[in-house]
Short mmCIF file of C-alpha atoms in Angstrom, two decimals:
data_model
loop_
_atom_site.label_atom_id
_atom_site.label_comp_id
_atom_site.label_asym_id
_atom_site.label_seq_id
_atom_site.Cartn_x
_atom_site.Cartn_y
_atom_site.Cartn_z
CA MET X 359 21.11 48.02 -19.49
CA GLU X 360 22.89 44.58 -21.00
CA GLU X 361 20.82 41.91 -22.47
CA SER X 362 20.74 38.44 -21.00
CA ILE X 363 22.10 35.78 -23.59
CA GLY X 364 19.43 32.98 -24.79
CA SER X 365 16.06 32.92 -24.79
CA THR X 366 13.40 31.22 -22.71
CA TRP X 367 11.65 28.50 -24.69
CA THR X 368 7.61 28.35 -25.43
CA ARG X 369 5.74 26.29 -23.90
CA PRO X 370 4.91 24.13 -26.98
CA THR X 371 9.14 23.63 -27.19
CA ARG X 372 8.94 22.28 -23.61
CA TYR X 373 6.22 19.70 -24.17
CA VAL X 374 8.31 18.64 -27.32
CA VAL X 375 11.14 18.28 -25.32
CA GLY X 376 9.70 16.78 -22.47
CA ILE X 377 7.95 14.32 -24.64
CA GLY X 378 11.44 13.59 -26.49
CA LEU X 379 12.97 12.75 -23.21
CA ALA X 380 10.41 10.45 -21.88
CA ILE X 381 10.22 8.47 -25.29
CA PHE X 382 14.36 8.03 -24.83
CA GLY X 383 13.72 7.12 -21.15
CA VAL X 384 11.58 4.46 -22.14
CA PHE X 385 13.91 3.29 -25.24
CA LEU X 386 16.43 2.53 -22.29
CA LEU X 387 14.54 0.68 -19.97
CA PHE X 388 13.66 -1.46 -22.95
CA ILE X 389 17.37 -2.10 -24.44
CA SER X 390 18.30 -2.44 -21.07
CA ASN X 391 15.61 -5.39 -19.71
CA SER X 392 17.98 -8.02 -19.44
CA VAL X 393 20.06 -5.90 -17.07
CA ILE X 394 17.38 -4.73 -15.01
CA PRO X 395 16.61 -7.89 -12.70
CA LEU X 396 20.35 -7.96 -11.50
CA LEU X 397 20.51 -3.81 -10.83
CA VAL X 398 16.96 -4.58 -8.96
CA VAL X 399 18.52 -7.26 -7.07
CA ALA X 400 22.14 -5.09 -6.18
CA GLY X 401 19.28 -2.18 -5.19
CA LEU X 402 17.79 -5.15 -2.43
CA LEU X 403 21.02 -6.28 -1.33
CA ALA X 404 22.38 -2.39 -0.79
CA PHE X 405 19.12 -1.79 1.23
CA THR X 406 19.40 -4.72 3.45
CA VAL X 407 23.02 -4.17 4.10
CA ARG X 408 22.64 -0.33 4.76
CA PRO X 409 21.50 -0.65 8.75
CA VAL X 410 24.70 -2.79 9.43
CA ILE X 411 26.85 -0.37 8.07
CA SER X 412 25.24 2.82 8.96
CA LEU X 413 25.16 0.93 12.82
CA LEU X 414 28.52 0.58 12.57
CA HIS X 415 29.86 3.65 10.70
CA GLU X 416 28.26 5.10 14.23
CA ARG X 417 29.55 3.34 16.63
CA LEU X 418 32.84 2.37 15.19
CA ARG X 419 33.88 5.84 14.08
CA LEU X 420 35.58 4.59 10.80
CA PRO X 421 35.47 5.72 7.51
CA TYR X 422 32.12 5.03 5.36
CA GLY X 423 33.91 3.83 2.71
CA LEU X 424 36.02 1.54 4.29
CA VAL X 425 33.03 0.12 6.60
CA VAL X 426 31.12 -0.18 3.10
CA GLY X 427 33.55 -2.18 1.96
CA LEU X 428 34.34 -4.85 4.64
CA THR X 429 30.74 -5.33 4.88
CA TYR X 430 30.43 -6.46 1.47
CA LEU X 431 33.47 -8.42 2.07
CA VAL X 432 31.51 -10.45 5.00
CA VAL X 433 28.67 -10.90 2.65
CA LEU X 434 31.05 -12.40 -0.17
CA LEU X 435 32.52 -14.92 2.14
CA LEU X 436 29.07 -15.38 3.98
CA LEU X 437 26.95 -16.29 0.76
CA PRO X 438 28.58 -19.31 -0.18
CA LEU X 439 27.88 -20.93 3.41
CA ALA X 440 24.26 -19.24 3.69
CA ALA X 441 24.41 -21.24 -0.37
CA LEU X 442 25.54 -24.50 1.37
CA ILE X 443 23.48 -24.63 3.85
CA LEU X 444 20.01 -23.77 2.36
CA LEU X 445 21.14 -26.05 -0.49
CA SER X 446 21.77 -28.95 1.95
CA ALA X 447 18.52 -28.02 3.43
CA ILE X 448 16.55 -28.49 0.35
CA GLY X 449 18.79 -31.41 -0.59
CA GLN X 450 17.63 -32.96 3.06
CA ALA X 451 13.87 -32.56 2.64
CA LEU X 452 14.00 -33.54 -1.21
CA ALA X 453 16.00 -36.85 0.12
CA PHE X 454 13.54 -37.71 2.55
CA VAL X 455 10.86 -37.50 0.21
CA PHE X 456 12.32 -39.18 -2.59
CA ASN X 457 13.55 -41.57 -0.05
CA LEU X 458 10.14 -43.04 1.17
CA ASP X 459 8.86 -45.98 0.17
CA TYR X 460 5.90 -45.52 -2.00
CA GLU X 461 5.30 -49.37 -2.97
CA ARG X 462 4.45 -50.14 0.61
CA ALA X 463 2.65 -46.89 1.11
CA ILE X 464 0.50 -47.13 -2.23
CA ASP X 465 0.46 -50.96 -0.91
CA GLY X 466 -1.37 -50.04 2.26
CA PHE X 467 -3.26 -47.07 0.99
CA THR X 468 -4.81 -49.42 -1.38
CA ASN X 469 -6.00 -52.04 1.21
CA ALA X 470 -7.52 -49.58 3.23
CA VAL X 471 -9.35 -48.20 0.34
CA GLN X 472 -10.03 -51.92 -0.61
CA GLY X 473 -11.30 -52.64 3.16
CA TRP X 474 -13.33 -49.38 3.16
CA MET X 475 -14.73 -50.52 -0.68
CA GLU X 476 -16.13 -53.60 0.66
CA GLY X 477 -17.02 -52.63 4.20
CA LEU X 478 -19.51 -50.14 2.02
CA LYS X 479 -20.80 -52.75 0.24
CA ALA X 480 -21.69 -54.75 3.28
CA TRP X 481 -23.86 -51.79 4.36
CA GLU X 482 -27.52 -52.34 4.02
CA ILE X 483 -28.87 -49.36 2.98
CA PRO X 484 -32.77 -49.15 3.35
CA PHE X 485 -33.62 -47.57 0.34
CA GLY X 486 -33.09 -49.99 -2.57
CA PRO X 487 -32.15 -47.50 -5.19
CA LEU X 488 -29.00 -46.05 -3.42
CA ASP X 489 -27.97 -48.88 -1.71
CA THR X 490 -27.42 -50.38 -5.37
CA TYR X 491 -25.81 -46.93 -6.66
CA VAL X 492 -23.51 -47.63 -3.57
CA ASP X 493 -22.10 -50.91 -4.61
CA ALA X 494 -21.94 -50.34 -8.47
CA ILE X 495 -19.38 -47.50 -7.39
CA ALA X 496 -18.04 -49.85 -4.54
CA ASP X 497 -17.46 -52.30 -7.25
CA ALA X 498 -15.91 -50.17 -10.03
CA VAL X 499 -13.37 -48.92 -7.36
CA LEU X 500 -12.55 -52.28 -6.29
CA VAL X 501 -11.54 -53.19 -10.27
CA ALA X 502 -9.69 -50.00 -10.50
CA LEU X 503 -7.74 -51.09 -7.39
CA ASN X 504 -7.66 -55.02 -8.84
CA GLY X 505 -6.60 -53.47 -12.57
CA ALA X 506 -3.75 -51.45 -11.08
CA SER X 507 -2.17 -54.36 -8.54
CA GLN X 508 -1.96 -56.49 -12.06
CA VAL X 509 -0.14 -53.92 -14.44
CA ALA X 510 2.45 -56.56 -16.06
CA GLN X 511 6.36 -55.49 -14.82
CA PRO X 512 8.01 -53.90 -17.85
CA GLU X 513 10.55 -56.53 -19.96
CA ILE X 514 14.47 -56.02 -19.05
CA PRO X 515 16.02 -54.92 -22.39
CA PRO X 516 18.65 -56.74 -23.96
CA LEU X 517 22.37 -55.85 -23.32
CA ALA X 518 23.62 -54.51 -26.69
CA ASP X 519 20.73 -51.97 -25.96
CA LEU X 520 21.76 -51.30 -22.49
CA ALA X 521 24.99 -50.45 -24.08
CA GLU X 522 23.87 -48.51 -27.05
CA GLN X 523 21.81 -46.42 -24.45
CA LEU X 524 24.26 -46.09 -22.21
CA GLY X 525 26.81 -44.45 -24.77
CA SER X 526 23.87 -41.75 -25.56
CA ALA X 527 23.39 -41.47 -21.93
CA LEU X 528 27.22 -40.29 -21.57
CA THR X 529 26.99 -38.03 -24.45
CA VAL X 530 24.18 -36.21 -23.15
CA THR X 531 25.90 -35.83 -19.49
CA PHE X 532 29.15 -34.28 -21.14
CA GLY X 533 26.88 -32.11 -23.10
CA ALA X 534 25.34 -30.95 -19.88
CA MET X 535 28.31 -31.22 -17.84
CA ALA X 536 30.49 -28.05 -20.50
CA GLY X 537 26.82 -26.56 -20.95
CA LEU X 538 27.19 -26.01 -16.60
CA VAL X 539 30.52 -24.81 -16.51
CA GLY X 540 29.41 -22.21 -19.00
CA ASN X 541 26.87 -21.30 -16.99
CA ILE X 542 28.65 -21.70 -13.48
CA PHE X 543 31.38 -19.17 -15.38
CA SER X 544 28.02 -16.75 -16.73
CA SER X 545 26.39 -16.72 -13.24
CA ALA X 546 29.83 -15.42 -11.59
CA ILE X 547 30.39 -12.70 -13.63
CA LEU X 548 26.62 -11.46 -13.07
CA LEU X 549 27.51 -12.19 -9.25
CA ILE X 550 30.63 -9.77 -9.06
CA PHE X 551 28.54 -7.32 -11.66
CA VAL X 552 25.65 -7.21 -8.32
CA PHE X 553 27.81 -6.78 -5.95
CA LEU X 554 29.99 -3.93 -8.19
CA SER X 555 26.39 -2.33 -8.74
CA ALA X 556 25.13 -2.88 -4.65
CA ILE X 557 28.96 -1.08 -3.75
CA TYR X 558 27.96 1.24 -5.87
CA PHE X 559 24.37 1.99 -4.77
CA THR X 560 25.13 2.15 -1.23
CA LEU X 561 28.18 4.68 -2.15
CA SER X 562 26.12 6.92 -4.12
CA ALA X 563 22.58 6.54 -3.30
CA ALA X 564 22.26 9.03 -0.43
CA ARG X 565 23.95 11.70 -3.23
CA TYR X 566 21.49 10.63 -6.09
CA ARG X 567 18.74 11.39 -3.72
CA ASP X 568 19.86 14.69 -2.18
CA ALA X 569 20.65 15.58 -5.74
CA MET X 570 17.31 14.32 -6.84
CA VAL X 571 15.49 16.33 -4.06
CA ALA X 572 17.10 19.58 -4.24
CA ALA X 573 16.02 19.51 -7.88
CA LEU X 574 12.50 19.87 -6.84
CA PRO X 575 11.08 23.44 -5.98
CA LYS X 576 11.53 24.43 -2.57
CA PRO X 577 8.10 24.05 -1.45
CA TYR X 578 7.12 20.27 -2.28
CA GLN X 579 11.26 19.17 -0.79
CA PRO X 580 9.77 18.21 2.51
CA GLU X 581 6.52 16.37 1.04
CA VAL X 582 9.45 14.31 -1.44
CA VAL X 583 11.23 14.15 1.53
CA ALA X 584 9.01 12.40 3.63
CA LEU X 585 6.83 9.93 0.87
CA LEU X 586 10.96 8.84 0.36
CA ARG X 587 11.16 7.63 4.11
CA ARG X 588 7.25 6.24 4.36
CA VAL X 589 8.53 4.14 0.98
CA GLY X 590 11.64 2.86 3.04
CA HIS X 591 9.76 2.11 5.67
CA VAL X 592 7.28 -0.58 3.63
CA TRP X 593 10.49 -2.32 1.87
CA VAL X 594 11.91 -2.33 5.67
CA ALA X 595 9.13 -3.65 7.25
CA PHE X 596 8.82 -6.06 4.19
CA PHE X 597 12.34 -7.76 4.32
CA ARG X 598 12.23 -8.25 8.31
CA GLY X 599 8.79 -9.15 8.70
CA GLN X 600 9.77 -11.91 5.88
CA ILE X 601 12.54 -13.26 7.55
CA THR X 602 10.66 -13.21 10.78
CA LEU X 603 7.83 -14.64 9.32
CA MET X 604 9.83 -17.62 7.94
CA ILE X 605 11.59 -18.21 11.24
CA ILE X 606 8.49 -18.38 13.25
CA ILE X 607 6.33 -20.28 10.99
CA GLY X 608 8.94 -22.77 10.30
CA GLY X 609 9.31 -23.43 14.06
CA VAL X 610 5.86 -23.86 14.66
CA VAL X 611 5.05 -26.16 11.44
CA TRP X 612 8.18 -28.25 12.97
CA LEU X 613 6.37 -28.28 16.47
CA GLY X 614 2.99 -28.63 15.07
CA LEU X 615 4.35 -31.84 12.75
CA THR X 616 6.65 -33.52 15.49
CA LEU X 617 3.81 -33.68 17.95
CA LEU X 618 1.28 -35.18 15.12
CA GLY X 619 4.11 -37.75 14.81
CA VAL X 620 4.62 -36.84 10.95
CA PRO X 621 8.01 -38.22 9.83
CA GLY X 622 10.42 -35.69 8.28
CA ALA X 623 8.94 -32.87 10.26
CA LEU X 624 11.58 -30.85 10.13
CA SER X 625 12.78 -30.74 6.48
CA LEU X 626 8.83 -30.31 6.17
CA ALA X 627 9.15 -27.09 8.34
CA ILE X 628 11.85 -25.95 6.24
CA ILE X 629 9.94 -25.93 3.13
CA ALA X 630 6.99 -24.39 4.80
CA GLY X 631 9.65 -21.68 5.97
CA LEU X 632 10.87 -20.94 2.71
CA LEU X 633 7.89 -21.06 1.47
CA GLU X 634 6.66 -17.76 3.25
CA VAL X 635 8.61 -15.51 0.67
CA VAL X 636 5.36 -15.87 -1.53
CA PRO X 637 2.30 -14.15 0.12
CA ASN X 638 -0.71 -16.10 0.55
CA LEU X 639 0.07 -18.94 -2.41
CA GLY X 640 3.24 -20.28 -0.24
CA PRO X 641 1.51 -21.39 2.61
CA VAL X 642 -0.66 -23.21 0.41
CA VAL X 643 1.64 -25.14 -1.53
CA ALA X 644 3.42 -25.74 1.54
CA THR X 645 0.42 -27.63 2.78
CA ILE X 646 0.56 -30.11 -0.17
CA PRO X 647 4.19 -32.35 0.96
CA ALA X 648 2.72 -32.26 4.27
CA VAL X 649 -0.54 -34.18 3.27
CA ILE X 650 1.65 -36.44 1.07
CA VAL X 651 3.58 -37.52 3.75
CA ALA X 652 1.08 -38.34 6.11
CA LEU X 653 -0.86 -40.23 3.01
CA LEU X 654 1.92 -42.43 2.28
CA GLN X 655 3.72 -42.54 5.95
CA GLY X 656 0.85 -42.24 8.42
CA SER X 657 1.78 -41.10 11.87
CA THR X 658 5.01 -42.65 13.49
CA TYR X 659 3.01 -42.88 17.46
CA LEU X 660 -0.68 -41.40 16.88
CA PRO X 661 -3.58 -44.59 16.44
CA VAL X 662 -4.82 -42.94 13.79
CA ASN X 663 -4.90 -44.34 9.76
CA ASN X 664 -3.18 -42.00 6.84
CA VAL X 665 -6.44 -40.63 5.66
CA VAL X 666 -7.77 -39.12 8.83
CA LEU X 667 -3.96 -38.14 10.16
CA ALA X 668 -3.84 -36.26 6.44
CA LEU X 669 -7.07 -34.60 7.48
CA ILE X 670 -5.71 -33.47 10.39
CA VAL X 671 -2.58 -32.20 8.89
CA ILE X 672 -4.76 -29.81 6.41
CA ILE X 673 -6.53 -28.88 9.62
CA PHE X 674 -3.51 -28.18 11.51
CA TYR X 675 -2.06 -25.73 8.59
CA VAL X 676 -5.69 -24.11 7.50
CA ILE X 677 -4.83 -22.90 11.80
CA VAL X 678 -1.36 -22.09 11.34
CA GLN X 679 -2.19 -19.69 8.14
CA GLN X 680 -5.30 -18.22 9.83
CA LEU X 681 -3.04 -17.29 13.14
CA GLU X 682 0.02 -16.11 10.95
CA ASN X 683 -3.38 -13.67 8.99
CA SER X 684 -5.07 -13.08 11.79
CA LEU X 685 -1.83 -12.36 14.25
CA ILE X 686 1.42 -12.68 13.32
CA VAL X 687 1.76 -10.73 9.96
CA PRO X 688 0.03 -7.31 11.43
CA ARG X 689 2.32 -7.34 14.43
CA VAL X 690 5.45 -8.33 12.18
CA LEU X 691 4.87 -6.21 8.82
CA GLY X 692 2.25 -3.75 10.84
CA GLU X 693 0.31 -1.58 8.60
CA ALA X 694 3.09 -0.49 6.31
CA VAL X 695 2.63 -3.23 4.09
CA GLU X 696 -0.85 -4.67 5.39
CA LEU X 697 -2.73 -5.21 2.29
CA PRO X 698 -5.92 -7.80 1.30
CA PRO X 699 -4.72 -11.41 0.63
CA LEU X 700 -7.01 -10.76 -2.59
CA VAL X 701 -5.18 -8.10 -3.16
CA VAL X 702 -1.65 -9.70 -2.59
CA MET X 703 -2.67 -13.02 -4.48
CA THR X 704 -3.48 -10.56 -7.65
CA GLY X 705 -0.60 -9.29 -7.58
CA VAL X 706 1.98 -12.37 -6.88
CA LEU X 707 0.48 -13.86 -9.93
CA VAL X 708 0.56 -10.46 -11.73
CA GLY X 709 4.14 -10.11 -10.72
CA GLY X 710 5.20 -13.67 -11.40
CA SER X 711 3.60 -13.48 -15.28
CA VAL X 712 5.47 -10.39 -15.80
CA ALA X 713 8.94 -10.25 -14.02
CA GLY X 714 9.14 -13.40 -12.98
CA ILE X 715 10.38 -15.35 -9.75
CA LEU X 716 11.72 -12.12 -8.47
CA GLY X 717 8.58 -10.04 -9.82
CA ALA X 718 6.30 -12.69 -7.60
CA LEU X 719 8.74 -12.33 -4.40
CA LEU X 720 8.67 -8.38 -4.55
CA ALA X 721 4.56 -7.90 -5.30
CA THR X 722 3.89 -7.23 -2.15
CA PRO X 723 6.42 -4.33 -1.27
CA VAL X 724 6.04 -2.90 -5.02
CA ILE X 725 2.58 -2.70 -4.34
CA ALA X 726 2.37 -1.30 -0.78
CA THR X 727 5.02 1.40 -2.33
CA GLY X 728 2.39 2.09 -4.92
CA ARG X 729 -0.49 3.18 -2.68
CA GLU X 730 2.04 5.38 -0.66
CA VAL X 731 2.46 7.34 -3.73
CA LEU X 732 -0.79 7.15 -4.76
CA ARG X 733 -2.22 8.03 -1.44
CA TYR X 734 0.15 11.27 -2.00
CA LEU X 735 -1.24 12.03 -5.54
CA TYR X 736 -5.03 11.61 -4.33
CA ARG X 737 -4.35 14.28 -0.97
CA LYS X 738 -2.57 16.57 -3.09
CA LEU X 739 -5.60 16.21 -5.68
CA LEU X 740 -7.78 17.43 -2.84
CA GLY X 741 -5.57 20.20 -1.86
CA GLU X 742 -5.26 18.29 1.55
CA PRO X 743 -1.92 18.20 3.75
CA PRO X 744 -0.49 14.59 2.38
CA PHE X 745 1.32 14.27 5.19
CA PRO X 746 1.14 15.38 9.18
CA PRO X 747 3.45 17.86 9.86
CA GLU X 748 5.60 16.38 12.25
CA GLN X 749 6.62 13.66 9.53
CA LEU X 750 7.84 16.41 7.21
CA ASP X 751 11.47 16.44 7.21
CA PRO X 752 12.98 18.88 9.51
CA VAL X 753 16.20 19.64 8.11
CA ALA X 754 14.02 20.48 4.65
CA HIS X 755 11.19 22.08 6.32
CA ARG X 756 13.65 24.76 8.04
CA GLN X 757 15.16 25.54 5.42
CA ASP X 758 12.02 26.09 3.46
CA VAL X 759 10.98 28.35 5.86
CA LYS X 760 14.28 29.71 6.16
CA GLU X 761 13.38 30.56 2.06
CA GLN X 762 9.79 31.99 2.85
CA THR X 763 10.60 34.12 6.08
CA PRO X 764 10.76 37.97 4.96
CA ILE X 765 14.02 39.63 5.63
CA PRO X 766 13.43 42.45 8.19
CA ALA X 767 14.37 45.70 6.68
CA PRO X 768 17.46 47.67 8.73
CA SER X 769 16.41 50.26 11.37
CA GLY X 770 14.76 53.71 10.01
CA ALA X 771 14.60 52.29 6.36
CA GLY X 772 11.00 51.82 5.21
CA SER X 773 9.52 48.18 4.65
CA ASP X 774 8.82 46.96 1.11
CA ALA X 775 5.34 45.48 1.08
CA SER X 776 6.54 43.11 -1.72
CA ALA X 777 9.38 41.92 0.31
CA ALA X 778 7.96 41.45 3.40
CA THR X 779 4.94 38.40 1.56
CA PRO X 780 6.15 35.11 2.18
CA VAL X 781 5.99 32.85 -1.13
CA GLU X 782 3.43 30.74 -1.26
CA GLY X 783 4.41 26.72 -1.62
CA GLY X 784 2.36 24.92 -4.05
#
C-alpha cells in the first residue's frame, strides 16, 4: 500500500499557526486603519445599489457587468447634482439663521423680560420675606439687562492698521486656497478609490460569499446562509427606513412649523430631516435651532409672545419624537433594527468616539448585526436550533440532505450498515 505524502499537523501546531494568523490579521487591520473607513463607505455604496442592479439585470436581461457599469456611471453623474441640492438646502438654512435680525430680536426679548421683572416687582406677595426675595431677584435681573444695553461700542481702528490687517488676511486667504486645492485633489483620488472598490465589491461579493460558505463544514452551511440573510435584512431595513424617516419627519416638521407661523419652516424642516441620520440624538439637536428662531423672531400670525411660542415649539418637537418612536419607527424599520433607545444612544456615543461620524451614523445597524450574531451563538451554545427550518437556505439545505442521504445498495447485494448511517450534523 502506497503511503500518502505529507503529514497531519499536531494539535499544538495547529494552535500555534492559528494564533499566528490571528495576530497577523490584527496587524494588517492596524496598518490599514486609514483605508478601512473608505472600504466601509465603498461597501455601503455597493450594498445600496445592489437592489437596483439586481432589478435591472432581471428585467432588462442585460449582462451583469454592463448593468453594474451603467449603474455606477449614473450614480457618478447624479452625485454632484445631489451634493449641489444638499449644499444648497444647507446654505439656505444657514443663510436664514445668519440673516436673522438678532439686534432687534434681542432688544424685543430684553424689553419683554424687563416688563416681566417690573410686573413681578409690582406684584404684592402676602409673605414679606418672600416678597423681598422676589424683588431682589427682579432688581438683579434689571441691573444686568441695563448694564448689557449700555456696553460701549468698539472704536474704529486707524486706516493703517486696517491695511496691515487686510494684508495679513490676504496672505492667510491665499494659503487657505492652496490648501483647499490640495484637499480637493486628495478628495477626488479618494472618491475614485471608493467607486472602484464599490464596483469590485459589487462584482465579487457573491463569489466571495459563496466561497466562504463553501469553506465551512456542510452541516453548518444552511445556518450561515440564513445568518447572512438576516444580517442583510438588518442593513436593508436600516437604509430604507432612514430615507423614509427623513422624508416623513421633514414633512411633518415643515407642516407643524408652518401652522405655528415660525419663520424659515422649510429650512428648519430640512435640518430636522437631515439629523434623522443620528438616531435619538438627532431629533433633540434639531429642536435647538427651531427654539432659537421662535425666541428671536416669534410667530408671523399667532397672537403669542416669543417665549410662549418657543415653549409650543418644544412641545411640538417632543410630540413628533414620541410619535416617531412609538408609531413610525416600528412600522418603517420593523423588528430587524428595533433597539432600546438607551442602547442606541450609547452605541452612537461609543461609535462616534471610536470611528468618528461614520461610527455614529452606523452604530444602529452594527448593534443590530451584533445582536443577530450573538443570538445565533447563544442558541448554538444551548443546543437549540438557531433558526426555524423555513429560514434555512433551501439550496444549501438540499445539498446538505443529499450529502447525508444513504445510497441504497444494488439489487441483490448486501447492505453495509455503516454506509446506511447518515452523518450527524454539528
